[in-house]
Amino acid sequence: MPFIAYWIMQVISWAGTLVGLGAFVHALLQRADAYHAADRKTKPIWLAITGAGTVAMGLFGFGGAGSLFWLAGIVAVLVYLVDVRPRLIEVQRGGKNW
């Protein structure tokens, strides 16, 4: 593998892990009742999902033998960031301000 390709894959791998860590910390700092009000899974479930995804990305790098586990981890974290996080923020702000 060329040197530059190796470093690009390393940056992608570590960036995914950092995004997962950010999602886990965000899930940790939210109120437990906000998950119920947002009609999403409970706080412990999302902590487990984002935590396991982050650990999978940390253990298995992008482009290595465990790429499938890395991919599953990033998908789990992105589901939280794209679906759950905006809904939690909306619920905690008091809904839509039209």
PDB file of N, CA and C in Angstrom:
ATOM      1  N   MET A   1       0.851  -1.173   0.000  1.00  0.00           N
ATOM      2  CA  MET A   1       0.000   0.000   0.000  1.00  0.00           C
ATOM      3  C   MET A   1       0.901   1.241   0.000  1.00  0.00           C
ATOM      4  N   PRO A   2       0.585   2.198  -0.846  1.00  0.00           N
ATOM      5  CA  PRO A   2       1.379   3.431  -0.865  1.00  0.00           C
ATOM      6  C   PRO A   2       1.292   4.169   0.467  1.00  0.00           C
ATOM      7  N   PHE A   3       2.331   4.916   0.744  1.00  0.00           N
ATOM      8  CA  PHE A   3       2.453   5.633   2.011  1.00  0.00           C
ATOM      9  C   PHE A   3       1.291   6.589   2.243  1.00  0.00           C
ATOM     10  N   ILE A   4       0.921   7.357   1.246  1.00  0.00           N
ATOM     11  CA  ILE A   4      -0.156   8.343   1.408  1.00  0.00           C
ATOM     12  C   ILE A   4      -1.502   7.659   1.632  1.00  0.00           C
ATOM     13  N   ALA A   5      -1.741   6.540   0.961  1.00  0.00           N
ATOM     14  CA  ALA A   5      -2.994   5.810   1.147  1.00  0.00           C
ATOM     15  C   ALA A   5      -3.089   5.268   2.570  1.00  0.00           C
ATOM     16  N   TYR A   6      -1.973   4.802   3.098  1.00  0.00           N
ATOM     17  CA  TYR A   6      -1.950   4.306   4.471  1.00  0.00           C
ATOM     18  C   TYR A   6      -2.344   5.407   5.446  1.00  0.00           C
ATOM     19  N   TRP A   7      -1.779   6.596   5.279  1.00  0.00           N
ATOM     20  CA  TRP A   7      -2.071   7.686   6.203  1.00  0.00           C
ATOM     21  C   TRP A   7      -3.486   8.214   6.034  1.00  0.00           C
ATOM     22  N   ILE A   8      -4.015   8.207   4.842  1.00  0.00           N
ATOM     23  CA  ILE A   8      -5.407   8.610   4.636  1.00  0.00           C
ATOM     24  C   ILE A   8      -6.338   7.654   5.369  1.00  0.00           C
ATOM     25  N   MET A   9      -6.053   6.370   5.274  1.00  0.00           N
ATOM     26  CA  MET A   9      -6.885   5.381   5.971  1.00  0.00           C
ATOM     27  C   MET A   9      -6.754   5.518   7.485  1.00  0.00           C
ATOM     28  N   GLN A  10      -5.574   5.848   7.970  1.00  0.00           N
ATOM     29  CA  GLN A  10      -5.390   6.057   9.403  1.00  0.00           C
ATOM     30  C   GLN A  10      -6.169   7.276   9.889  1.00  0.00           C
ATOM     31  N   VAL A  11      -6.148   8.342   9.108  1.00  0.00           N
ATOM     32  CA  VAL A  11      -6.900   9.552   9.482  1.00  0.00           C
ATOM     33  C   VAL A  11      -8.396   9.263   9.510  1.00  0.00           C
ATOM     34  N   ILE A  12      -8.896   8.541   8.520  1.00  0.00           N
ATOM     35  CA  ILE A  12     -10.318   8.182   8.502  1.00  0.00           C
ATOM     36  C   ILE A  12     -10.662   7.329   9.718  1.00  0.00           C
ATOM     37  N   SER A  13      -9.803   6.378  10.031  1.00  0.00           N
ATOM     38  CA  SER A  13     -10.040   5.495  11.165  1.00  0.00           C
ATOM     39  C   SER A  13     -10.103   6.268  12.475  1.00  0.00           C
ATOM     40  N   TRP A  14      -9.143   7.130  12.726  1.00  0.00           N
ATOM     41  CA  TRP A  14      -9.109   7.883  13.977  1.00  0.00           C
ATOM     42  C   TRP A  14     -10.186   8.951  14.024  1.00  0.00           C
ATOM     43  N   ALA A  15     -10.514   9.546  12.888  1.00  0.00           N
ATOM     44  CA  ALA A  15     -11.591  10.536  12.865  1.00  0.00           C
ATOM     45  C   ALA A  15     -12.921   9.880  13.239  1.00  0.00           C
ATOM     46  N   GLY A  16     -13.161   8.686  12.728  1.00  0.00           N
ATOM     47  CA  GLY A  16     -14.376   7.962  13.092  1.00  0.00           C
ATOM     48  C   GLY A  16     -14.440   7.660  14.573  1.00  0.00           C
ATOM     49  N   THR A  17     -13.306   7.286  15.144  1.00  0.00           N
ATOM     50  CA  THR A  17     -13.251   6.998  16.577  1.00  0.00           C
ATOM     51  C   THR A  17     -13.535   8.257  17.395  1.00  0.00           C
ATOM     52  N   LEU A  18     -12.991   9.385  16.970  1.00  0.00           N
ATOM     53  CA  LEU A  18     -13.243  10.638  17.679  1.00  0.00           C
ATOM     54  C   LEU A  18     -14.706  11.067  17.567  1.00  0.00           C
ATOM     55  N   VAL A  19     -15.306  10.855  16.406  1.00  0.00           N
ATOM     56  CA  VAL A  19     -16.735  11.158  16.238  1.00  0.00           C
ATOM     57  C   VAL A  19     -17.552  10.265  17.168  1.00  0.00           C
ATOM     58  N   GLY A  20     -17.184   9.003  17.260  1.00  0.00           N
ATOM     59  CA  GLY A  20     -17.875   8.088  18.171  1.00  0.00           C
ATOM     60  C   GLY A  20     -17.741   8.506  19.619  1.00  0.00           C
ATOM     61  N   LEU A  21     -16.566   8.937  19.994  1.00  0.00           N
ATOM     62  CA  LEU A  21     -16.349   9.407  21.359  1.00  0.00           C
ATOM     63  C   LEU A  21     -17.200  10.650  21.642  1.00  0.00           C
ATOM     64  N   GLY A  22     -17.286  11.541  20.675  1.00  0.00           N
ATOM     65  CA  GLY A  22     -18.132  12.725  20.835  1.00  0.00           C
ATOM     66  C   GLY A  22     -19.598  12.358  20.982  1.00  0.00           C
ATOM     67  N   ALA A  23     -20.055  11.381  20.205  1.00  0.00           N
ATOM     68  CA  ALA A  23     -21.447  10.939  20.301  1.00  0.00           C
ATOM     69  C   ALA A  23     -21.707  10.297  21.663  1.00  0.00           C
ATOM     70  N   PHE A  24     -20.761   9.510  22.149  1.00  0.00           N
ATOM     71  CA  PHE A  24     -20.928   8.873  23.459  1.00  0.00           C
ATOM     72  C   PHE A  24     -21.013   9.918  24.567  1.00  0.00           C
ATOM     73  N   VAL A  25     -20.127  10.903  24.523  1.00  0.00           N
ATOM     74  CA  VAL A  25     -20.142  11.958  25.536  1.00  0.00           C
ATOM     75  C   VAL A  25     -21.452  12.742  25.465  1.00  0.00           C
ATOM     76  N   HIS A  26     -21.920  13.025  24.259  1.00  0.00           N
ATOM     77  CA  HIS A  26     -23.193  13.745  24.121  1.00  0.00           C
ATOM     78  C   HIS A  26     -24.331  12.926  24.724  1.00  0.00           C
ATOM     79  N   ALA A  27     -24.364  11.638  24.420  1.00  0.00           N
ATOM     80  CA  ALA A  27     -25.411  10.772  24.967  1.00  0.00           C
ATOM     81  C   ALA A  27     -25.325  10.712  26.492  1.00  0.00           C
ATOM     82  N   LEU A  28     -24.130  10.740  27.016  1.00  0.00           N
ATOM     83  CA  LEU A  28     -23.921  10.683  28.461  1.00  0.00           C
ATOM     84  C   LEU A  28     -24.427  11.943  29.157  1.00  0.00           C
ATOM     85  N   LEU A  29     -24.287  13.085  28.520  1.00  0.00           N
ATOM     86  CA  LEU A  29     -24.639  14.358  29.145  1.00  0.00           C
ATOM     87  C   LEU A  29     -26.122  14.722  29.041  1.00  0.00           C
ATOM     88  N   GLN A  30     -26.894  13.974  28.281  1.00  0.00           N
ATOM     89  CA  GLN A  30     -28.311  14.289  28.113  1.00  0.00           C
ATOM     90  C   GLN A  30     -29.133  13.721  29.265  1.00  0.00           C
ATOM     91  N   ARG A  31     -30.249  14.379  29.525  1.00  0.00           N
ATOM     92  CA  ARG A  31     -31.153  13.905  30.575  1.00  0.00           C
ATOM     93  C   ARG A  31     -31.823  12.607  30.135  1.00  0.00           C
ATOM     94  N   ALA A  32     -32.026  11.708  31.071  1.00  0.00           N
ATOM     95  CA  ALA A  32     -32.618  10.406  30.748  1.00  0.00           C
ATOM     96  C   ALA A  32     -34.057  10.532  30.274  1.00  0.00           C
ATOM     97  N   ASP A  33     -34.810  11.473  30.847  1.00  0.00           N
ATOM     98  CA  ASP A  33     -36.206  11.604  30.446  1.00  0.00           C
ATOM     99  C   ASP A  33     -36.357  12.222  29.058  1.00  0.00           C
ATOM    100  N   ALA A  34     -35.313  12.866  28.547  1.00  0.00           N
ATOM    101  CA  ALA A  34     -35.381  13.444  27.205  1.00  0.00           C
ATOM    102  C   ALA A  34     -35.481  12.350  26.146  1.00  0.00           C
ATOM    103  N   TYR A  35     -34.861  11.215  26.380  1.00  0.00           N
ATOM    104  CA  TYR A  35     -34.945  10.106  25.427  1.00  0.00           C
ATOM    105  C   TYR A  35     -36.377   9.600  25.340  1.00  0.00           C
ATOM    106  N   HIS A  36     -37.032   9.510  26.481  1.00  0.00           N
ATOM    107  CA  HIS A  36     -38.426   9.063  26.492  1.00  0.00           C
ATOM    108  C   HIS A  36     -39.311  10.093  25.805  1.00  0.00           C
ATOM    109  N   ALA A  37     -39.084  11.373  26.100  1.00  0.00           N
ATOM    110  CA  ALA A  37     -39.892  12.431  25.488  1.00  0.00           C
ATOM    111  C   ALA A  37     -39.662  12.513  23.986  1.00  0.00           C
ATOM    112  N   ALA A  38     -38.482  12.158  23.536  1.00  0.00           N
ATOM    113  CA  ALA A  38     -38.168  12.189  22.107  1.00  0.00           C
ATOM    114  C   ALA A  38     -38.636  10.921  21.406  1.00  0.00           C
ATOM    115  N   ASP A  39     -39.233  10.004  22.146  1.00  0.00           N
ATOM    116  CA  ASP A  39     -39.736   8.736  21.614  1.00  0.00           C
ATOM    117  C   ASP A  39     -38.605   7.923  20.970  1.00  0.00           C
ATOM    118  N   ARG A  40     -37.486   7.858  21.667  1.00  0.00           N
ATOM    119  CA  ARG A  40     -36.341   7.073  21.232  1.00  0.00           C
ATOM    120  C   ARG A  40     -36.023   6.036  22.302  1.00  0.00           C
ATOM    121  N   LYS A  41     -35.075   5.159  22.027  1.00  0.00           N
ATOM    122  CA  LYS A  41     -34.653   4.168  23.018  1.00  0.00           C
ATOM    123  C   LYS A  41     -34.153   4.877  24.277  1.00  0.00           C
ATOM    124  N   THR A  42     -33.956   4.135  25.347  1.00  0.00           N
ATOM    125  CA  THR A  42     -33.557   4.735  26.616  1.00  0.00           C
ATOM    126  C   THR A  42     -32.089   5.172  26.584  1.00  0.00           C
ATOM    127  N   LYS A  43     -31.718   5.977  27.559  1.00  0.00           N
ATOM    128  CA  LYS A  43     -30.351   6.478  27.659  1.00  0.00           C
ATOM    129  C   LYS A  43     -29.331   5.347  27.786  1.00  0.00           C
ATOM    130  N   PRO A  44     -29.547   4.343  28.653  1.00  0.00           N
ATOM    131  CA  PRO A  44     -28.556   3.263  28.741  1.00  0.00           C
ATOM    132  C   PRO A  44     -28.366   2.502  27.417  1.00  0.00           C
ATOM    133  N   ILE A  45     -29.442   2.355  26.668  1.00  0.00           N
ATOM    134  CA  ILE A  45     -29.317   1.658  25.380  1.00  0.00           C
ATOM    135  C   ILE A  45     -28.457   2.473  24.422  1.00  0.00           C
ATOM    136  N   TRP A  46     -28.688   3.784  24.349  1.00  0.00           N
ATOM    137  CA  TRP A  46     -27.892   4.613  23.443  1.00  0.00           C
ATOM    138  C   TRP A  46     -26.452   4.748  23.925  1.00  0.00           C
ATOM    139  N   LEU A  47     -26.240   4.721  25.234  1.00  0.00           N
ATOM    140  CA  LEU A  47     -24.865   4.707  25.738  1.00  0.00           C
ATOM    141  C   LEU A  47     -24.155   3.420  25.320  1.00  0.00           C
ATOM    142  N   ALA A  48     -24.872   2.300  25.383  1.00  0.00           N
ATOM    143  CA  ALA A  48     -24.292   1.024  24.973  1.00  0.00           C
ATOM    144  C   ALA A  48     -24.016   1.006  23.471  1.00  0.00           C
ATOM    145  N   ILE A  49     -24.944   1.527  22.680  1.00  0.00           N
ATOM    146  CA  ILE A  49     -24.771   1.530  21.224  1.00  0.00           C
ATOM    147  C   ILE A  49     -23.595   2.409  20.817  1.00  0.00           C
ATOM    148  N   THR A  50     -23.564   3.645  21.326  1.00  0.00           N
ATOM    149  CA  THR A  50     -22.475   4.546  20.941  1.00  0.00           C
ATOM    150  C   THR A  50     -21.144   4.093  21.543  1.00  0.00           C
ATOM    151  N   GLY A  51     -21.179   3.552  22.756  1.00  0.00           N
ATOM    152  CA  GLY A  51     -19.949   3.048  23.375  1.00  0.00           C
ATOM    153  C   GLY A  51     -19.385   1.851  22.628  1.00  0.00           C
ATOM    154  N   ALA A  52     -20.245   0.908  22.284  1.00  0.00           N
ATOM    155  CA  ALA A  52     -19.787  -0.272  21.545  1.00  0.00           C
ATOM    156  C   ALA A  52     -19.299   0.108  20.155  1.00  0.00           C
ATOM    157  N   GLY A  53     -19.980   1.046  19.524  1.00  0.00           N
ATOM    158  CA  GLY A  53     -19.529   1.507  18.212  1.00  0.00           C
ATOM    159  C   GLY A  53     -18.169   2.169  18.276  1.00  0.00           C
ATOM    160  N   THR A  54     -17.960   2.968  19.303  1.00  0.00           N
ATOM    161  CA  THR A  54     -16.669   3.638  19.471  1.00  0.00           C
ATOM    162  C   THR A  54     -15.561   2.629  19.765  1.00  0.00           C
ATOM    163  N   VAL A  55     -15.841   1.667  20.602  1.00  0.00           N
ATOM    164  CA  VAL A  55     -14.845   0.631  20.906  1.00  0.00           C
ATOM    165  C   VAL A  55     -14.527  -0.180  19.653  1.00  0.00           C
ATOM    166  N   ALA A  56     -15.543  -0.514  18.873  1.00  0.00           N
ATOM    167  CA  ALA A  56     -15.315  -1.271  17.634  1.00  0.00           C
ATOM    168  C   ALA A  56     -14.439  -0.480  16.671  1.00  0.00           C
ATOM    169  N   MET A  57     -14.685   0.831  16.582  1.00  0.00           N
ATOM    170  CA  MET A  57     -13.859   1.647  15.690  1.00  0.00           C
ATOM    171  C   MET A  57     -12.442   1.795  16.223  1.00  0.00           C
ATOM    172  N   GLY A  58     -12.290   1.819  17.536  1.00  0.00           N
ATOM    173  CA  GLY A  58     -10.954   1.921  18.118  1.00  0.00           C
ATOM    174  C   GLY A  58     -10.147   0.639  17.965  1.00  0.00           C
ATOM    175  N   LEU A  59     -10.815  -0.500  18.046  1.00  0.00           N
ATOM    176  CA  LEU A  59     -10.111  -1.781  17.955  1.00  0.00           C
ATOM    177  C   LEU A  59      -9.839  -2.221  16.523  1.00  0.00           C
ATOM    178  N   PHE A  60     -10.790  -1.967  15.644  1.00  0.00           N
ATOM    179  CA  PHE A  60     -10.682  -2.415  14.259  1.00  0.00           C
ATOM    180  C   PHE A  60     -10.576  -1.189  13.361  1.00  0.00           C
ATOM    181  N   GLY A  61      -9.465  -1.050  12.699  1.00  0.00           N
ATOM    182  CA  GLY A  61      -9.249   0.118  11.859  1.00  0.00           C
ATOM    183  C   GLY A  61      -9.978   0.032  10.536  1.00  0.00           C
ATOM    184  N   PHE A  62     -10.127   1.186   9.920  1.00  0.00           N
ATOM    185  CA  PHE A  62     -10.723   1.285   8.596  1.00  0.00           C
ATOM    186  C   PHE A  62      -9.745   0.701   7.582  1.00  0.00           C
ATOM    187  N   GLY A  63     -10.202  -0.245   6.792  1.00  0.00           N
ATOM    188  CA  GLY A  63      -9.365  -0.831   5.765  1.00  0.00           C
ATOM    189  C   GLY A  63      -8.584  -2.047   6.211  1.00  0.00           C
ATOM    190  N   GLY A  64      -8.724  -2.447   7.457  1.00  0.00           N
ATOM    191  CA  GLY A  64      -8.004  -3.619   7.946  1.00  0.00           C
ATOM    192  C   GLY A  64      -8.864  -4.872   7.845  1.00  0.00           C
ATOM    193  N   ALA A  65      -8.426  -5.893   8.559  1.00  0.00           N
ATOM    194  CA  ALA A  65      -9.146  -7.163   8.534  1.00  0.00           C
ATOM    195  C   ALA A  65     -10.520  -7.055   9.193  1.00  0.00           C
ATOM    196  N   GLY A  66     -10.667  -6.132  10.136  1.00  0.00           N
ATOM    197  CA  GLY A  66     -11.936  -5.970  10.835  1.00  0.00           C
ATOM    198  C   GLY A  66     -12.747  -4.790  10.328  1.00  0.00           C
ATOM    199  N   SER A  67     -12.616  -4.482   9.057  1.00  0.00           N
ATOM    200  CA  SER A  67     -13.317  -3.319   8.490  1.00  0.00           C
ATOM    201  C   SER A  67     -14.827  -3.392   8.676  1.00  0.00           C
ATOM    202  N   LEU A  68     -15.363  -4.592   8.659  1.00  0.00           N
ATOM    203  CA  LEU A  68     -16.810  -4.738   8.824  1.00  0.00           C
ATOM    204  C   LEU A  68     -17.246  -4.272  10.210  1.00  0.00           C
ATOM    205  N   PHE A  69     -16.453  -4.550  11.222  1.00  0.00           N
ATOM    206  CA  PHE A  69     -16.773  -4.092  12.576  1.00  0.00           C
ATOM    207  C   PHE A  69     -16.640  -2.572  12.681  1.00  0.00           C
ATOM    208  N   TRP A  70     -15.622  -2.014  12.034  1.00  0.00           N
ATOM    209  CA  TRP A  70     -15.459  -0.557  12.004  1.00  0.00           C
ATOM    210  C   TRP A  70     -16.658   0.082  11.319  1.00  0.00           C
ATOM    211  N   LEU A  71     -17.085  -0.497  10.215  1.00  0.00           N
ATOM    212  CA  LEU A  71     -18.226   0.031   9.476  1.00  0.00           C
ATOM    213  C   LEU A  71     -19.506  -0.045  10.307  1.00  0.00           C
ATOM    214  N   ALA A  72     -19.723  -1.145  11.005  1.00  0.00           N
ATOM    215  CA  ALA A  72     -20.897  -1.267  11.879  1.00  0.00           C
ATOM    216  C   ALA A  72     -20.847  -0.231  12.992  1.00  0.00           C
ATOM    217  N   GLY A  73     -19.672   0.020  13.525  1.00  0.00           N
ATOM    218  CA  GLY A  73     -19.519   1.017  14.580  1.00  0.00           C
ATOM    219  C   GLY A  73     -19.835   2.418  14.093  1.00  0.00           C
ATOM    220  N   ILE A  74     -19.342   2.789  12.916  1.00  0.00           N
ATOM    221  CA  ILE A  74     -19.598   4.135  12.409  1.00  0.00           C
ATOM    222  C   ILE A  74     -21.070   4.305  12.046  1.00  0.00           C
ATOM    223  N   VAL A  75     -21.705   3.266  11.551  1.00  0.00           N
ATOM    224  CA  VAL A  75     -23.139   3.349  11.241  1.00  0.00           C
ATOM    225  C   VAL A  75     -23.941   3.558  12.517  1.00  0.00           C
ATOM    226  N   ALA A  76     -23.613   2.838  13.569  1.00  0.00           N
ATOM    227  CA  ALA A  76     -24.331   2.986  14.841  1.00  0.00           C
ATOM    228  C   ALA A  76     -24.174   4.395  15.397  1.00  0.00           C
ATOM    229  N   VAL A  77     -22.971   4.917  15.341  1.00  0.00           N
ATOM    230  CA  VAL A  77     -22.707   6.265  15.853  1.00  0.00           C
ATOM    231  C   VAL A  77     -23.417   7.310  14.997  1.00  0.00           C
ATOM    232  N   LEU A  78     -23.382   7.137  13.695  1.00  0.00           N
ATOM    233  CA  LEU A  78     -24.035   8.107  12.804  1.00  0.00           C
ATOM    234  C   LEU A  78     -25.553   8.096  12.949  1.00  0.00           C
ATOM    235  N   VAL A  79     -26.129   6.943  13.242  1.00  0.00           N
ATOM    236  CA  VAL A  79     -27.575   6.902  13.501  1.00  0.00           C
ATOM    237  C   VAL A  79     -27.901   7.764  14.708  1.00  0.00           C
ATOM    238  N   TYR A  80     -27.076   7.674  15.744  1.00  0.00           N
ATOM    239  CA  TYR A  80     -27.307   8.523  16.910  1.00  0.00           C
ATOM    240  C   TYR A  80     -27.178   9.992  16.537  1.00  0.00           C
ATOM    241  N   LEU A  81     -26.127  10.341  15.816  1.00  0.00           N
ATOM    242  CA  LEU A  81     -25.870  11.747  15.499  1.00  0.00           C
ATOM    243  C   LEU A  81     -26.895  12.342  14.550  1.00  0.00           C
ATOM    244  N   VAL A  82     -27.399  11.552  13.614  1.00  0.00           N
ATOM    245  CA  VAL A  82     -28.311  12.073  12.601  1.00  0.00           C
ATOM    246  C   VAL A  82     -29.769  11.995  13.041  1.00  0.00           C
ATOM    247  N   ASP A  83     -30.115  10.991  13.819  1.00  0.00           N
ATOM    248  CA  ASP A  83     -31.521  10.795  14.184  1.00  0.00           C
ATOM    249  C   ASP A  83     -31.830  11.190  15.624  1.00  0.00           C
ATOM    250  N   VAL A  84     -31.094  10.673  16.561  1.00  0.00           N
ATOM    251  CA  VAL A  84     -31.423  10.844  17.978  1.00  0.00           C
ATOM    252  C   VAL A  84     -30.999  12.212  18.495  1.00  0.00           C
ATOM    253  N   ARG A  85     -29.782  12.619  18.223  1.00  0.00           N
ATOM    254  CA  ARG A  85     -29.255  13.875  18.762  1.00  0.00           C
ATOM    255  C   ARG A  85     -30.119  15.091  18.401  1.00  0.00           C
ATOM    256  N   PRO A  86     -30.491  15.273  17.129  1.00  0.00           N
ATOM    257  CA  PRO A  86     -31.344  16.438  16.820  1.00  0.00           C
ATOM    258  C   PRO A  86     -32.692  16.392  17.534  1.00  0.00           C
ATOM    259  N   ARG A  87     -33.247  15.215  17.677  1.00  0.00           N
ATOM    260  CA  ARG A  87     -34.537  15.079  18.356  1.00  0.00           C
ATOM    261  C   ARG A  87     -34.404  15.410  19.843  1.00  0.00           C
ATOM    262  N   LEU A  88     -33.306  14.979  20.465  1.00  0.00           N
ATOM    263  CA  LEU A  88     -33.085  15.308  21.870  1.00  0.00           C
ATOM    264  C   LEU A  88     -32.927  16.812  22.066  1.00  0.00           C
ATOM    265  N   ILE A  89     -32.199  17.439  21.184  1.00  0.00           N
ATOM    266  CA  ILE A  89     -32.006  18.885  21.277  1.00  0.00           C
ATOM    267  C   ILE A  89     -33.340  19.603  21.112  1.00  0.00           C
ATOM    268  N   GLU A  90     -34.148  19.160  20.173  1.00  0.00           N
ATOM    269  CA  GLU A  90     -35.462  19.769  19.944  1.00  0.00           C
ATOM    270  C   GLU A  90     -36.360  19.615  21.166  1.00  0.00           C
ATOM    271  N   VAL A  91     -36.375  18.444  21.753  1.00  0.00           N
ATOM    272  CA  VAL A  91     -37.224  18.190  22.920  1.00  0.00           C
ATOM    273  C   VAL A  91     -36.772  19.044  24.108  1.00  0.00           C
ATOM    274  N   GLN A  92     -35.477  19.145  24.311  1.00  0.00           N
ATOM    275  CA  GLN A  92     -34.981  19.889  25.466  1.00  0.00           C
ATOM    276  C   GLN A  92     -35.109  21.397  25.296  1.00  0.00           C
ATOM    277  N   ARG A  93     -35.224  21.855  24.068  1.00  0.00           N
ATOM    278  CA  ARG A  93     -35.440  23.283  23.836  1.00  0.00           C
ATOM    279  C   ARG A  93     -36.918  23.650  23.918  1.00  0.00           C
ATOM    280  N   GLY A  94     -37.784  22.683  23.977  1.00  0.00           N
ATOM    281  CA  GLY A  94     -39.196  22.956  24.110  1.00  0.00           C
ATOM    282  C   GLY A  94     -39.970  22.849  22.810  1.00  0.00           C
ATOM    283  N   GLY A  95     -39.470  22.129  21.853  1.00  0.00           N
ATOM    284  CA  GLY A  95     -40.202  21.947  20.609  1.00  0.00           C
ATOM    285  C   GLY A  95     -39.823  22.969  19.569  1.00  0.00           C
ATOM    286  N   LYS A  96     -40.694  23.091  18.589  1.00  0.00           N
ATOM    287  CA  LYS A  96     -40.432  23.999  17.466  1.00  0.00           C
ATOM    288  C   LYS A  96     -40.836  25.421  17.807  1.00  0.00           C
ATOM    289  N   ASN A  97     -40.019  26.338  17.424  1.00  0.00           N
ATOM    290  CA  ASN A  97     -40.301  27.745  17.655  1.00  0.00           C
ATOM    291  C   ASN A  97     -40.642  28.409  16.322  1.00  0.00           C
ATOM    292  N   TRP A  98     -41.895  28.276  15.922  1.00  0.00           N
ATOM    293  CA  TRP A  98     -42.299  28.836  14.640  1.00  0.00           C
ATOM    294  C   TRP A  98     -42.797  30.194  14.886  1.00  0.00           C
TER     295      TRP A  98
END
